[in-house]
XYZ file of C-alpha atoms in Angstrom:
621
model
C -8.676 16.347 16.517
C -9.958 13.450 14.406
C -7.058 13.528 11.990
C -4.661 13.033 14.919
C -6.340 9.738 15.748
C -5.157 8.363 12.420
C -1.779 8.018 14.089
C -3.183 5.171 16.163
C -3.864 3.350 12.932
C -0.592 4.206 11.208
C 1.679 3.063 13.991
C -0.129 -0.222 14.548
C 0.610 -3.495 12.780
C -1.158 -6.867 12.303
C -3.364 -8.295 15.021
C -1.534 -10.130 17.785
C -2.184 -13.674 18.890
C -3.967 -13.664 22.247
C -1.291 -15.873 23.755
C 1.075 -12.903 23.815
C -1.281 -10.834 25.939
C 0.362 -12.500 28.905
C 3.547 -10.591 28.121
C 1.767 -7.417 29.097
C 1.703 -8.582 32.678
C 5.444 -8.056 32.858
C 6.571 -4.752 34.259
C 8.824 -3.934 31.313
C 6.148 -4.277 28.635
C 3.515 -2.610 30.805
C 5.916 0.287 31.297
C 6.354 0.609 27.527
C 2.602 0.595 27.042
C 2.079 3.269 29.695
C 4.814 5.452 28.223
C 3.358 5.059 24.769
C -0.123 5.941 25.980
C 1.217 9.021 27.756
C 2.902 10.226 24.574
C -0.282 9.708 22.599
C -2.232 11.627 25.231
C 0.175 14.568 24.953
C -0.083 14.456 21.174
C -3.876 14.238 21.086
C -4.359 16.978 23.649
C -1.888 19.737 22.733
C -1.771 22.916 24.780
C -1.989 25.003 21.618
C -3.648 23.080 18.717
C -2.870 25.900 16.264
C 0.895 25.959 16.918
C 2.381 23.282 14.656
C 5.944 23.999 15.762
C 5.173 23.402 19.439
C 3.210 20.234 18.697
C 5.776 18.862 16.271
C 8.063 17.481 18.978
C 5.300 15.331 20.445
C 4.479 13.869 17.022
C 8.131 13.080 16.240
C 8.622 11.619 19.699
C 5.600 9.391 19.233
C 6.756 8.193 15.809
C 10.226 7.472 17.188
C 8.773 5.246 19.867
C 6.488 3.582 17.336
C 9.508 2.770 15.196
C 11.332 1.255 18.175
C 8.290 -0.902 18.844
C 8.522 -2.216 15.275
C 11.676 -4.067 16.331
C 9.868 -5.848 19.159
C 8.476 -9.280 18.350
C 5.475 -8.494 16.235
C 2.803 -10.031 18.501
C 4.094 -8.097 21.523
C 4.237 -4.878 19.541
C 0.677 -5.349 18.393
C -0.610 -6.222 21.815
C 0.770 -2.897 23.046
C -0.730 -1.001 20.128
C -4.147 -2.592 20.553
C -4.232 -1.882 24.286
C -3.220 1.733 23.776
C -5.847 2.115 21.062
C -8.552 0.767 23.383
C -7.409 2.932 26.282
C -7.764 6.031 24.126
C -11.539 5.375 23.869
C -11.600 7.528 20.760
C -11.449 4.875 18.057
C -14.065 2.207 17.464
C -12.447 -1.081 18.440
C -13.755 -3.003 15.434
C -12.557 -0.323 13.029
C -9.183 -0.135 14.768
C -8.672 -3.887 14.665
C -9.720 -4.129 11.037
C -7.438 -1.368 9.797
C -4.579 -2.753 11.904
C -5.126 -6.177 10.369
C -5.199 -4.872 6.787
C -2.701 -2.017 6.789
C -0.356 -3.189 9.521
C 2.007 -5.394 7.494
C 2.862 -2.478 5.212
C 3.162 0.027 8.035
C 5.604 -2.196 9.909
C 7.835 -2.542 6.845
C 7.748 1.149 5.947
C 8.233 2.628 9.400
C 11.465 0.665 9.909
C 13.029 2.405 6.886
C 12.113 5.961 7.870
C 14.361 8.647 9.349
C 11.930 9.787 12.010
C 13.953 12.710 13.336
C 14.715 13.908 9.805
C 12.573 14.824 6.819
C 10.636 11.538 6.774
C 9.087 11.957 10.191
C 8.422 15.654 9.734
C 6.758 14.995 6.371
C 4.398 12.417 7.853
C 3.541 14.587 10.853
C 2.947 17.594 8.593
C 1.071 15.990 5.707
C -1.177 13.647 7.681
C -1.624 15.366 11.051
C -0.721 19.001 10.309
C 1.363 18.899 13.494
C 4.772 19.924 12.109
C 5.939 22.626 9.735
C 5.733 21.127 6.252
C 9.236 20.379 4.867
C 10.263 22.520 1.911
C 9.873 20.949 -1.521
C 12.923 19.056 -2.750
C 13.832 21.162 -5.743
C 13.799 19.249 -9.011
C 13.516 20.665 -12.488
C 11.333 18.279 -14.459
C 13.103 17.384 -17.720
C 11.248 18.078 -20.969
C 12.137 16.785 -24.446
C 11.679 20.255 -25.970
C 11.398 23.845 -24.841
C 7.963 25.431 -24.772
C 7.404 26.955 -28.235
C 7.372 30.745 -28.356
C 4.629 30.693 -30.963
C 2.624 27.498 -30.282
C -0.148 26.277 -32.525
C -3.431 27.814 -31.361
C -6.693 25.966 -31.910
C -9.561 28.190 -32.982
C -13.077 27.985 -31.527
C -15.515 26.112 -33.729
C -18.568 27.835 -32.241
C -20.004 24.343 -31.959
C -20.302 22.524 -28.651
C -20.596 19.043 -27.234
C -21.776 17.824 -23.841
C -19.522 15.824 -21.499
C -20.631 14.107 -18.285
C -18.459 14.033 -15.134
C -19.196 11.528 -12.333
C -17.091 10.990 -9.230
C -16.915 9.286 -5.826
C -20.056 7.238 -5.857
C -18.936 4.950 -2.963
C -21.730 2.436 -3.379
C -22.607 0.471 -0.230
C -24.233 -2.879 -1.056
C -25.046 -3.325 2.655
C -27.046 -0.082 2.938
C -30.491 -0.907 4.311
C -33.575 1.250 4.673
C -34.734 1.707 8.256
C -31.339 1.132 9.858
C -29.441 3.537 12.124
C -27.803 6.620 10.595
C -26.105 7.602 13.887
C -23.664 4.816 14.690
C -20.075 4.522 15.956
C -18.604 3.494 12.602
C -17.268 5.699 9.776
C -20.371 4.840 7.756
C -23.746 3.759 9.116
C -27.083 2.626 7.642
C -26.215 -1.045 8.005
C -28.122 -3.776 9.826
C -25.121 -4.949 11.870
C -24.580 -1.435 13.248
C -28.208 -0.958 14.303
C -29.917 -1.443 17.650
C -33.474 -1.863 16.394
C -34.827 -1.364 19.923
C -33.365 2.145 20.090
C -32.976 3.803 16.671
C -32.102 7.497 16.804
C -32.514 8.210 13.086
C -33.738 5.802 10.417
C -32.106 5.502 7.001
C -34.314 6.515 4.078
C -34.823 4.364 0.968
C -32.730 6.787 -1.109
C -29.731 7.539 1.090
C -28.857 9.412 4.261
C -26.269 11.933 5.417
C -23.323 10.236 7.112
C -23.806 7.096 5.031
C -22.542 5.883 1.691
C -24.653 5.466 -1.409
C -27.458 2.906 -1.706
C -27.938 1.277 -5.091
C -31.403 2.836 -5.245
C -29.914 6.365 -5.281
C -27.418 5.451 -8.006
C -30.161 3.968 -10.152
C -32.260 7.153 -9.936
C -29.206 9.189 -10.965
C -28.430 6.930 -13.930
C -32.064 7.186 -15.035
C -31.936 10.980 -14.789
C -28.674 11.486 -16.709
C -30.265 11.164 -20.200
C -32.532 14.068 -19.203
C -29.674 16.201 -17.862
C -27.188 15.319 -20.605
C -28.973 14.041 -23.715
C -26.585 12.972 -26.451
C -23.501 13.295 -24.230
C -20.386 12.840 -26.367
C -18.577 10.918 -23.625
C -18.272 10.715 -19.838
C -15.504 10.561 -17.237
C -15.570 8.917 -13.806
C -12.832 10.212 -11.508
C -12.559 7.331 -9.085
C -13.775 5.710 -5.867
C -16.389 3.041 -6.538
C -16.177 1.070 -3.217
C -17.598 2.310 0.103
C -15.662 3.942 2.972
C -15.416 0.548 4.675
C -11.672 0.988 5.116
C -11.442 -1.459 8.018
C -12.861 -4.407 6.075
C -11.816 -4.437 2.406
C -10.237 -7.909 2.430
C -10.193 -10.508 1.077
C -9.682 -8.846 -2.285
C -12.556 -10.896 -3.685
C -14.915 -8.682 -1.668
C -13.679 -5.439 -3.223
C -13.456 -7.096 -6.645
C -17.128 -8.094 -6.373
C -18.123 -4.464 -5.675
C -16.103 -3.298 -8.691
C -17.592 -5.944 -10.965
C -21.178 -5.323 -9.884
C -20.797 -1.550 -10.160
C -19.298 -1.597 -13.633
C -21.914 -4.099 -14.775
C -24.577 -1.565 -13.760
C -22.683 1.236 -15.500
C -22.352 -0.767 -18.715
C -26.090 -1.516 -18.706
C -26.810 2.226 -18.811
C -23.894 3.637 -20.785
C -23.945 0.958 -23.486
C -27.692 1.008 -24.121
C -28.960 3.035 -27.076
C -32.144 3.608 -25.059
C -30.363 5.022 -21.991
C -27.154 7.074 -21.648
C -25.572 5.593 -24.784
C -22.002 6.908 -24.603
C -18.545 5.789 -23.530
C -17.262 6.175 -19.978
C -13.574 6.794 -19.191
C -12.775 5.968 -15.537
C -9.801 6.892 -13.332
C -8.496 5.041 -10.287
C -9.303 6.371 -6.806
C -7.682 5.615 -3.468
C -10.604 3.379 -2.430
C -10.231 1.137 -5.475
C -7.453 -0.820 -3.768
C -7.691 -3.360 -0.987
C -6.287 -2.526 1.495
C -7.458 1.049 0.968
C -4.945 3.655 -0.301
C -2.050 1.234 -0.765
C -0.488 1.352 -4.225
C 3.089 0.008 -4.113
C 5.978 1.220 -6.210
C 7.791 -1.095 -8.575
C 10.569 -1.622 -6.014
C 8.485 -1.615 -2.824
C 9.448 -4.242 -0.267
C 6.430 -6.519 -0.665
C 6.037 -9.708 1.377
C 6.228 -13.020 -0.446
C 3.538 -15.506 -1.455
C -0.111 -14.763 -2.196
C 0.094 -11.667 -0.009
C 2.641 -10.293 -2.483
C 0.313 -10.799 -5.430
C -2.588 -9.125 -3.621
C -0.551 -6.137 -2.408
C 1.009 -5.646 -5.852
C -2.521 -4.733 -7.014
C -2.250 -7.096 -9.977
C -5.767 -8.294 -9.193
C -7.078 -4.719 -9.269
C -5.565 -3.787 -12.628
C -6.779 -7.051 -14.166
C -10.267 -6.457 -12.764
C -10.434 -2.888 -14.059
C -9.138 -3.799 -17.501
C -11.892 -6.380 -17.830
C -14.536 -3.924 -16.613
C -13.345 -1.117 -18.895
C -13.602 -3.213 -22.053
C -15.873 -1.658 -24.659
C -15.042 1.884 -23.559
C -11.273 2.000 -23.973
C -9.602 0.454 -27.033
C -7.687 -2.749 -26.295
C -4.384 -1.270 -27.496
C -4.559 1.224 -24.616
C -6.120 -1.141 -22.079
C -3.250 -3.580 -22.458
C -0.876 -1.041 -20.871
C -2.959 -0.188 -17.789
C -0.988 -2.500 -15.484
C 2.369 -1.526 -16.985
C 1.497 2.150 -16.448
C 0.410 1.623 -12.812
C -3.248 2.188 -13.576
C -2.813 5.115 -15.966
C -3.815 5.092 -19.642
C -4.596 7.256 -22.680
C -7.531 7.235 -25.055
C -9.200 9.423 -27.668
C -12.823 10.220 -26.689
C -13.199 12.703 -29.581
C -11.324 13.481 -32.780
C -8.349 15.682 -31.920
C -8.706 15.203 -28.140
C -6.473 12.905 -26.110
C -7.584 11.913 -22.619
C -4.766 11.061 -20.191
C -6.041 9.283 -17.097
C -3.414 9.229 -14.322
C -3.257 7.252 -11.095
C -2.918 10.049 -8.540
C -2.454 7.624 -5.654
C 1.277 8.161 -6.183
C 0.884 11.618 -4.660
C -1.508 10.558 -1.880
C -0.263 11.046 1.672
C -2.084 7.967 3.042
C -0.360 5.641 0.579
C 2.162 4.388 3.139
C 4.404 2.903 0.450
C 5.423 6.438 -0.552
C 7.196 6.912 2.802
C 9.450 3.869 2.317
C 13.091 4.796 1.877
C 14.587 5.534 -0.503
C 11.702 7.678 -1.761
C 11.218 8.554 -5.435
C 10.752 11.956 -7.069
C 8.778 10.307 -9.858
C 7.053 7.166 -8.509
C 6.986 4.446 -11.166
C 7.947 7.033 -13.785
C 4.406 8.416 -13.867
C 5.457 12.018 -14.537
C 7.899 10.967 -17.263
C 5.091 8.972 -18.886
C 2.771 11.982 -18.675
C 5.356 14.291 -20.249
C 5.952 11.857 -23.113
C 2.282 11.836 -24.078
C 1.916 15.598 -23.736
C 4.932 16.085 -25.990
C 3.469 13.739 -28.594
C 0.247 15.724 -28.517
C 2.092 19.017 -28.893
C 3.943 17.616 -31.898
C 0.686 16.373 -33.422
C -1.254 19.564 -32.614
C -3.676 17.632 -30.391
C -5.513 18.964 -27.370
C -5.387 17.058 -24.075
C -7.608 16.524 -21.063
C -6.055 15.119 -17.887
C -8.251 13.167 -15.484
C -7.434 11.647 -12.119
C -8.770 11.239 -8.615
C -6.854 13.372 -6.097
C -6.369 17.001 -7.200
C -2.721 18.157 -7.035
C -3.881 21.185 -5.053
C -5.528 19.079 -2.363
C -3.915 18.951 1.086
C -3.576 15.165 0.763
C -1.281 15.414 -2.299
C 2.411 15.628 -1.360
C 3.910 19.058 -2.008
C 6.847 17.584 -3.914
C 4.727 15.633 -6.411
C 2.281 18.538 -6.807
C 5.191 20.912 -7.494
C 6.600 18.666 -10.229
C 3.142 18.153 -11.749
C 2.602 21.935 -11.717
C 5.797 22.386 -13.745
C 4.333 20.048 -16.364
C 1.112 22.061 -16.539
C 3.119 25.284 -16.923
C 5.056 23.713 -19.795
C 2.069 22.402 -21.773
C -0.797 24.743 -20.889
C -2.778 26.325 -22.320
C -1.829 25.400 -25.912
C -1.939 21.625 -25.326
C -3.790 21.040 -22.043
C -7.384 22.209 -22.414
C -8.710 20.949 -19.079
C -8.081 18.932 -15.921
C -10.691 16.901 -14.053
C -10.525 15.351 -10.583
C -12.675 14.220 -7.642
C -11.818 12.972 -4.130
C -12.974 15.957 -2.042
C -16.689 15.124 -2.568
C -17.324 18.861 -2.971
C -18.110 21.039 -6.000
C -14.832 22.928 -6.497
C -12.130 24.200 -8.852
C -8.414 25.043 -8.673
C -6.403 27.449 -10.833
C -2.885 27.081 -12.284
C -0.664 30.051 -13.188
C 2.356 30.519 -15.450
C 4.090 32.733 -12.870
C 4.166 32.980 -9.091
C 2.144 36.210 -9.170
C -1.314 34.571 -9.214
C -2.799 37.288 -11.408
C -5.726 36.885 -13.774
C -3.580 37.419 -16.872
C -1.196 34.675 -15.701
C -3.863 31.992 -15.195
C -3.297 29.157 -17.678
C -5.367 26.153 -16.587
C -8.290 25.089 -14.402
C -8.803 21.812 -12.540
C -12.504 20.989 -12.232
C -13.215 18.987 -9.070
C -16.501 17.147 -9.379
C -19.112 16.769 -6.647
C -19.613 13.285 -5.235
C -22.561 11.009 -5.716
C -22.234 9.772 -2.136
C -23.860 11.948 0.561
C -20.940 11.151 2.881
C -20.183 12.938 5.088
C -22.797 15.726 4.976
C -23.525 16.564 1.335
C -26.281 16.238 -1.203
C -25.528 13.829 -4.066
C -24.518 15.438 -7.345
C -22.728 15.291 -10.704
C -21.568 17.683 -13.418
C -21.878 18.245 -17.137
C -19.641 20.438 -19.300
C -20.448 22.358 -22.428
C -17.268 22.072 -24.514
C -16.160 23.874 -27.661
C -15.358 21.221 -30.287
C -12.515 23.284 -31.781
C -10.549 24.188 -28.642
C -11.976 21.484 -26.315
C -12.188 24.171 -23.654
C -15.037 24.142 -21.152
C -17.372 27.058 -21.929
C -19.927 26.234 -19.251
C -20.253 23.886 -16.301
C -23.592 22.687 -14.946
C -24.069 20.955 -11.598
C -27.031 18.670 -10.930
C -28.087 17.584 -7.445
C -30.840 15.876 -5.505
C -32.119 17.389 -2.251
C -31.642 14.368 -0.048
C -33.343 15.943 2.952
C -36.519 16.509 0.918
C -36.504 12.922 -0.301
C -36.252 11.807 3.304
C -38.908 14.262 4.523
C -41.357 13.647 1.712
C -40.630 9.915 1.411
C -40.383 10.163 -2.375
C -37.766 9.561 -5.051
C -34.858 12.041 -5.184
C -35.754 15.265 -6.989
C -32.778 15.391 -9.355
C -32.507 18.840 -10.879
C -30.064 21.400 -12.228
C -28.588 23.387 -9.351
C -26.771 26.046 -11.350
C -24.787 27.008 -14.442
C -21.355 28.438 -13.595
C -21.520 30.856 -16.520
C -24.926 32.196 -15.542
C -24.296 32.309 -11.811
C -20.788 33.755 -11.603
C -20.619 36.064 -14.640
C -20.586 39.817 -14.048
C -20.182 43.010 -16.057
C -16.812 43.567 -14.370
C -15.447 40.222 -15.550
C -14.527 40.763 -19.183
C -12.512 37.566 -19.632
C -13.901 34.717 -21.721
C -16.383 32.755 -19.607
C -14.850 29.809 -17.737
C -11.348 30.560 -18.975
C -8.635 30.350 -16.280
C -8.470 34.166 -16.159
C -12.249 34.365 -15.806
C -12.184 31.966 -12.863
C -9.435 33.995 -11.193
C -11.545 37.126 -11.579
C -14.411 35.255 -9.927
C -12.190 34.600 -6.887
C -11.329 38.305 -6.724
C -15.015 39.195 -6.763
C -15.656 36.683 -3.967
C -13.065 38.477 -1.853
C -15.068 41.698 -2.188
C -18.612 40.341 -2.314
C -19.759 38.126 0.562
C -22.984 37.244 -1.237
C -21.070 35.874 -4.208
C -18.851 33.822 -1.925
C -21.907 32.561 -0.040
C -23.366 31.294 -3.318
C -20.177 29.391 -4.042
C -19.996 28.044 -0.491
C -23.541 26.684 -0.642
C -22.948 25.190 -4.089
C -19.720 23.642 -2.823
C -21.870 21.551 -0.472
C -24.507 21.012 -3.157
C -27.082 23.002 -1.166
C -26.906 20.578 1.750
C -28.920 21.581 4.835
C -25.816 20.604 6.826
C -23.599 23.204 5.124
C -21.452 24.671 7.913
C -20.878 28.347 8.590
C -17.780 29.918 7.029
C -16.204 32.780 8.971
C -13.578 35.265 7.762
C -10.603 32.927 8.219
C -12.545 30.125 6.535
C -13.283 32.351 3.525
C -9.627 33.314 3.257
C -8.656 29.648 3.360
C -11.192 28.595 0.729
C -10.238 31.346 -1.743
C -6.566 30.526 -1.169
C -7.392 26.912 -2.059
C -9.126 27.962 -5.285
C -5.836 29.507 -6.442
C -3.740 26.543 -5.325
C -3.127 24.338 -8.343
C -0.365 22.782 -6.255
C -0.761 21.927 -2.590
C 2.190 24.033 -1.407
C 0.199 27.158 -2.391
C -2.513 26.388 0.157
C -2.908 28.395 3.359
C -3.975 25.627 5.757
C -0.553 24.336 6.772
C 2.524 25.685 8.541
C 5.408 26.076 6.047
C 9.017 25.531 7.060
C 10.054 28.719 5.238
C 8.472 32.153 5.365
C 5.534 32.801 3.042
C 3.501 35.882 2.040
C 0.327 33.796 2.299
C -1.713 33.685 5.512
C -1.323 30.544 7.624
C -4.679 29.270 8.906
C -4.293 25.868 10.552
C -7.730 25.506 12.089
C -9.643 23.855 9.257
C -13.393 24.281 9.646
C -14.539 21.305 7.586
C -14.790 17.570 8.007
C -12.611 15.668 5.573
C -14.345 13.258 3.233
C -11.361 10.888 3.293
C -8.527 10.180 5.716
C -10.501 10.486 8.939
C -13.222 8.299 7.449
C -11.513 5.275 8.968
C -12.003 6.746 12.418
C -14.892 6.578 14.762
C -17.420 9.281 13.948
C -18.762 11.510 16.689
C -22.589 11.486 16.539
């Protein structure tokens, strides 16, 4: 239900001047508002929530009316949208107004260009609200400079290992305050301005609380613990999302820039010190890095003029990140970050190239991607990726790819994920040794295959999805380390470290950071004869989970980092989760209604709360 409410945000535009409220007294405008509210009510309260085809018409009808409203004078349009939003009583008014103010100018421009009754409208309804059958992928054969070699160069194991640290989604909240309310009406709580100190239901602890973003105190304890968990780490990666889930109030850009600057200053103090972590950190860009949130324009997006143009072009963001990444990434690679839309390459170890890509160009809440005409390869990102993979193949280098949103996540467009999957099939496993993402906040993995069969012998690559540092929405904080062979640069073991936040709250003591598990030790079995943590090995693990509920239960608990709020997972949930493990591209998932027939089960009723997307909506406490 919550994801449907996002429509109220998408279809709204900038805040109206109060003088135009008088227009609503007229019968014609009041009639439009009533009709619009009725359509929203039908959409939000479907007769059969699990039947996407039946609910699709109401979503398309609503978008069509929203588009017509975009041609009204803007203040009148917004007055209607704001009134409808308030009448729904499902979205916090302050959050609604803030997101409307920040995202509205882009939404208004994009919606006018869309073919609502055609693929555009169906794509938005399917990808964001899961209320239409998902349009089939636009077939495109990604061009490659050379054919895949029949006898590629194979790197041999060195039998020596190095340690690599993986951090993700720390979502620091500078306004987090101990003793404030954890049960508020906003997406994130634990702030003074959202607290009624005369009637506090649940007080925020000094170290963090479920339903809230990360206090600086929690981050500092983690940074102090890392040298114990990963002494002599060869390098580290950070797969995006520094700012908090304050999606309704990210502007002016100076506010978000301050959070970036302060966060990276803290990171440098630990990673650059010979007495602390003492290694280089290679970050990637997340969807929350931008202000407004999620919005990364294409080179030919229809940006407004003036200072607003410069802010929306994200020039300020790329310049800020380049400055903050100095000392970790060589200047010859940093200088191209803006040109490459936030992507870059570097060499963290001899013989290993790291390609960090800006995955916001596959993200379904980046409204710019809906603007017509759409692009198969936004800003040439995939072409750029192929060029560097080809260079590495020619030079007999191994490659790691890092980014924020996994291509198998439901929020990554099927088209982009399909094209990216073709690239993995072309260059894995002889060039691509590993992929690393974040975004979901959970401890997960996804498998890529060379054929459509999804068999163990066809598995060619694994995407490691790191647990978040933030406890939002209902998780323990965590991070990962990898044991990596220095000859093949393949991961030979993965270790997850967590802190039991509930115990820190209960015992009123510092977080008890500790090793939760080793993937090799926990998931190995005598029946799995594949090399530990190889793609085939991971596939075999998924097969064993299908047959062994106890093994799946271990994974499910670890996925939530042993949170006391880990939900139950019934049979359909288990089927969905295992399907997702094998979905290196989002079209292979089972939690959407496809336009064409599929041998996979279709399970639309997702059992979990999303960590992103609905975070800009009012939480139900």
